[in-house]
């Protein structure tokens, strides 16, 4: 895992057809007028990053929300602003998130021709009652059509988002979803467990959701992990699986402390050694896109060392103990030898020379182990 | 007898909890015009929040009242309030000693109860004139005649013409006041004899030092006198004397034989002014003290620890402050491997312990972890040395012990006859020795048992209440130490002994308790990264086992994109939680889980 010299750009499109019951990302239902105004504001913020020489981008990620809701014309306007402002590398990864039934083959072809080379589609489940329970607007049939369209439009690189621990979900229904999706052999899969977040409709009714219990959830995790690895996928990050060469380069920068710029409301940046957060309000953003950016934190060496562990251990490559010690000024494992040995015996952790990594089993216990390592 | 003595009446009110003692006191205050109704807060005598909430009086107080009787003469009443709970039996007896008479309040709907009886006997032992007062006659289920009969049959006090009142509704309060004048003897005592004052209470005031509440039996005392406390020989110069008014103290020229009042003398600690001690003058003082003095002895001990180790100093300050007003509370620093730094505290009984815990939490805003209460065991060692052990962790190993002894109490249980079977089973189960059983009337029974105190502090009250649907009442007093087959039960987590969980138990009880606590530990210790074996051991012998299975899931399987801060916050939260954890050996347990394990509830 190498830290990238170049910068990544995250473009936030905070619009959705309808807000899902579990979603706590910043997004809203919108109108054409607002979308037009939004594109203007966004371009304004993008252009503000013009430097001499230009900042080099090797990844661009349009996320949301549902970026494809903007329609190809607006998306192109934004992409042109990006290309105009930054120096985008020839082989840059340019991704866009979409939800089923928000883009057809024609639109996807146009996007590919314009420069996008990766699509991430939020399928979540292939069982309609589960989709309904989540408050998704699409059906399993919509998902199939979207996958067909992505392939027909010529995208060799695409990712499918799946979710487990959904209300009503059983091990069998989850297996069905995985099998349905794996029939397409997508290059990349993101697999998230449903987390009931405060402030979402699910939070209010969390005791009545009929969520799978911890053991069933774990069974689902193992089912997916075993199945995908049998098909040659690498489980390269806690929630991500890819066929060789298809890991998400953009997401990787988050885990390797590489720089990224985020534009749009509620977007985060890690740029020139500082962490920024844009104001989480479309209204405020539209009124003044250039003053949306606020410094969140200027991480010092120790902060960076901690982040390196926290994020690096999410990946199958793990971390370099020497790199940690260099930043933190002290060895990570000092005084934790006994604990580490026990973790190794239980098969949660592997230590190979300088590299420390969590195993498949360890990924699933990572939070507590991180807390132990970092306290 | 002086004219002043002829017009003085010193009395107490005694009752079972909830029979209306405080309400009656309020009405008496009101009728003697000492307090205008509008100035009265409900239940003036109980001035601690806790007392009011629980409806019990914890510390004795006294108040001076003036009453114009139907004969046209004015009388000085001194009403001395008494603590209403068995833990404070000695303090009750000293308060009663300061009086010539007592109002025995009995609830017309409940009749005589264990504490009514215990307090009545105390009053009789102190030669007090008892005036029964039947209260709550306004309630539909009141049965005044039946209760009159009970008072006469059980307590042996004539009740034919006793006042029947409703303190709450203010009915027939005059009858009570007249009975005080006519039935309670005036105090005697020689004004010119050497001074003898009985201390029946004291409290610490940050300006005045200790305010000592006294009853003068002989002689006189005034500001400037040099007084001596006869139990410890300490001498002080009297700063002021006076009477105790409902809203504070009123200075007087002197207190003389028969009076009840206060003395201040720049005394720094209530430890010097033990309840029951006699005050005399340094020169030409009394030769012998008033009889019956003893130091209040803690009966129950427990370790109290701050949930947050950093607040050890705050806990010490809080205990010191409470001790200023509570000489019966003792504490010494104690260290536990599991709980860190805390204090071994001694209490008169379980209620006293609960009160102290609650006051520490409420008034001083402390979160506490309290170990299981323990009694004091008397251990005769092989070499003949006798050790008093109040902490299981300092219990000697079995091969060093010649004889182990445990404190026994005489317990008196009053219960509706329907529950006799269940309660006898309970006492049997708690290693009780049956003494006798007396029918109070057709429906109610008095059971006498000798019980080990360590069984009583192991959730006996709750068991008693649950087996009698709340109707049985209990009273007990220390009897003696008896040899017993005691063992120390230890718990091991991950093979390491957790000192704070050890306790002393009778051999026969070791296995069932061990099982119960092992299961409780299993249920309350959250799953962790590794499997945790739980073992209960007597000496090196493991007598129960359980296992906490390893945790399977603890992960953030969600993408927050570039929002690193959010991920960090979650991690910080996890780390915070870790900090709060108590290390039990190598196992981390939250304070809540720890308390759940230590909470003794034997009845399911």
PDB file of C-alpha atoms in Angstrom, chain A residues 24-25 192-193 195 197 215 217-218 239 254 260 268 275 296-297 306-307 310 314 342 346 348 363-369 371-372 374-375, chain B residues 494 527-531 550-572 574-575 578 583 588:
ATOM      1  CA  UNK A  24     -27.349   9.792   7.796  1.00  0.00           C
ATOM      2  CA  UNK A  25     -25.290  11.324   4.999  1.00  0.00           C
ATOM      3  CA  UNK A 192     -21.542  -2.733   4.634  1.00  0.00           C
ATOM      4  CA  UNK A 193     -23.428  -3.760   7.701  1.00  0.00           C
ATOM      5  CA  UNK A 195     -25.651   0.703  11.278  1.00  0.00           C
ATOM      6  CA  UNK A 197     -27.479   5.914  13.355  1.00  0.00           C
ATOM      7  CA  UNK A 215     -24.535 -14.245  15.455  1.00  0.00           C
ATOM      8  CA  UNK A 217     -24.877 -10.980  11.248  1.00  0.00           C
ATOM      9  CA  UNK A 218     -21.540 -12.644  11.744  1.00  0.00           C
ATOM     10  CA  UNK A 239     -15.863  -3.550   3.890  1.00  0.00           C
ATOM     11  CA  UNK A 254      -8.569   7.701   2.961  1.00  0.00           C
ATOM     12  CA  UNK A 260      -7.869  14.729  -0.941  1.00  0.00           C
ATOM     13  CA  UNK A 268     -14.325  16.600   3.957  1.00  0.00           C
ATOM     14  CA  UNK A 275      -8.486  18.526   7.719  1.00  0.00           C
ATOM     15  CA  UNK A 296     -11.672  20.907  11.339  1.00  0.00           C
ATOM     16  CA  UNK A 297      -8.278  19.879  12.577  1.00  0.00           C
ATOM     17  CA  UNK A 306      -2.978   7.265  15.353  1.00  0.00           C
ATOM     18  CA  UNK A 307      -4.922   7.748  12.117  1.00  0.00           C
ATOM     19  CA  UNK A 310      -6.837   3.279  12.759  1.00  0.00           C
ATOM     20  CA  UNK A 314      -8.727  -1.570   8.105  1.00  0.00           C
ATOM     21  CA  UNK A 342      -2.939 -13.859  22.789  1.00  0.00           C
ATOM     22  CA  UNK A 346      -6.580 -16.629  18.702  1.00  0.00           C
ATOM     23  CA  UNK A 348      -6.983 -12.203  15.182  1.00  0.00           C
ATOM     24  CA  UNK A 363     -11.297  -7.446  10.995  1.00  0.00           C
ATOM     25  CA  UNK A 364     -14.536  -8.182  12.730  1.00  0.00           C
ATOM     26  CA  UNK A 365     -13.131  -7.407  16.160  1.00  0.00           C
ATOM     27  CA  UNK A 366     -11.126  -4.441  15.014  1.00  0.00           C
ATOM     28  CA  UNK A 367     -12.734  -1.670  17.021  1.00  0.00           C
ATOM     29  CA  UNK A 368     -11.872  -3.093  20.416  1.00  0.00           C
ATOM     30  CA  UNK A 369      -8.389  -4.087  19.285  1.00  0.00           C
ATOM     31  CA  UNK A 371      -8.881   0.893  21.229  1.00  0.00           C
ATOM     32  CA  UNK A 372      -6.471  -1.421  23.025  1.00  0.00           C
ATOM     33  CA  UNK A 374      -4.098   3.083  20.850  1.00  0.00           C
ATOM     34  CA  UNK A 375      -4.675   3.526  24.566  1.00  0.00           C
TER      35      UNK A 375
ATOM     36  CA  UNK B 494      -8.860 -15.846  33.769  1.00  0.00           C
ATOM     37  CA  UNK B 527     -17.974 -10.587  25.977  1.00  0.00           C
ATOM     38  CA  UNK B 528     -14.417  -9.611  25.263  1.00  0.00           C
ATOM     39  CA  UNK B 529     -11.805 -10.394  22.695  1.00  0.00           C
ATOM     40  CA  UNK B 530     -10.938 -13.630  24.455  1.00  0.00           C
ATOM     41  CA  UNK B 531     -12.863 -16.299  26.289  1.00  0.00           C
ATOM     42  CA  UNK B 550     -15.338 -14.551  23.282  1.00  0.00           C
ATOM     43  CA  UNK B 551     -16.895 -11.648  21.505  1.00  0.00           C
ATOM     44  CA  UNK B 552     -17.564 -12.170  17.839  1.00  0.00           C
ATOM     45  CA  UNK B 553     -18.286  -8.749  16.478  1.00  0.00           C
ATOM     46  CA  UNK B 554     -16.896  -5.336  17.233  1.00  0.00           C
ATOM     47  CA  UNK B 555     -16.339  -3.509  14.006  1.00  0.00           C
ATOM     48  CA  UNK B 556     -17.173  -0.423  12.060  1.00  0.00           C
ATOM     49  CA  UNK B 557     -18.279  -2.038   8.827  1.00  0.00           C
ATOM     50  CA  UNK B 558     -19.381   1.147   7.206  1.00  0.00           C
ATOM     51  CA  UNK B 559     -17.758   3.669   4.952  1.00  0.00           C
ATOM     52  CA  UNK B 560     -17.717   7.228   6.160  1.00  0.00           C
ATOM     53  CA  UNK B 561     -15.677   8.262   3.128  1.00  0.00           C
ATOM     54  CA  UNK B 562     -13.277  11.050   3.892  1.00  0.00           C
ATOM     55  CA  UNK B 563     -14.875  11.792   7.239  1.00  0.00           C
ATOM     56  CA  UNK B 564     -11.915  10.609   9.295  1.00  0.00           C
ATOM     57  CA  UNK B 565     -12.983  12.686  12.274  1.00  0.00           C
ATOM     58  CA  UNK B 566     -16.107  10.675  12.614  1.00  0.00           C
ATOM     59  CA  UNK B 567     -14.192   7.429  12.654  1.00  0.00           C
ATOM     60  CA  UNK B 568     -11.860   8.897  15.217  1.00  0.00           C
ATOM     61  CA  UNK B 569     -14.764   9.936  17.392  1.00  0.00           C
ATOM     62  CA  UNK B 570     -16.071   6.392  17.404  1.00  0.00           C
ATOM     63  CA  UNK B 571     -12.665   5.155  18.363  1.00  0.00           C
ATOM     64  CA  UNK B 572     -12.376   7.794  21.071  1.00  0.00           C
ATOM     65  CA  UNK B 574     -14.456   3.147  22.545  1.00  0.00           C
ATOM     66  CA  UNK B 575     -11.320   4.297  24.323  1.00  0.00           C
ATOM     67  CA  UNK B 578     -12.249   1.329  28.114  1.00  0.00           C
ATOM     68  CA  UNK B 583      -9.792  -4.309  35.642  1.00  0.00           C
ATOM     69  CA  UNK B 588     -12.370  -5.480  31.936  1.00  0.00           C
TER      70      UNK B 588
END
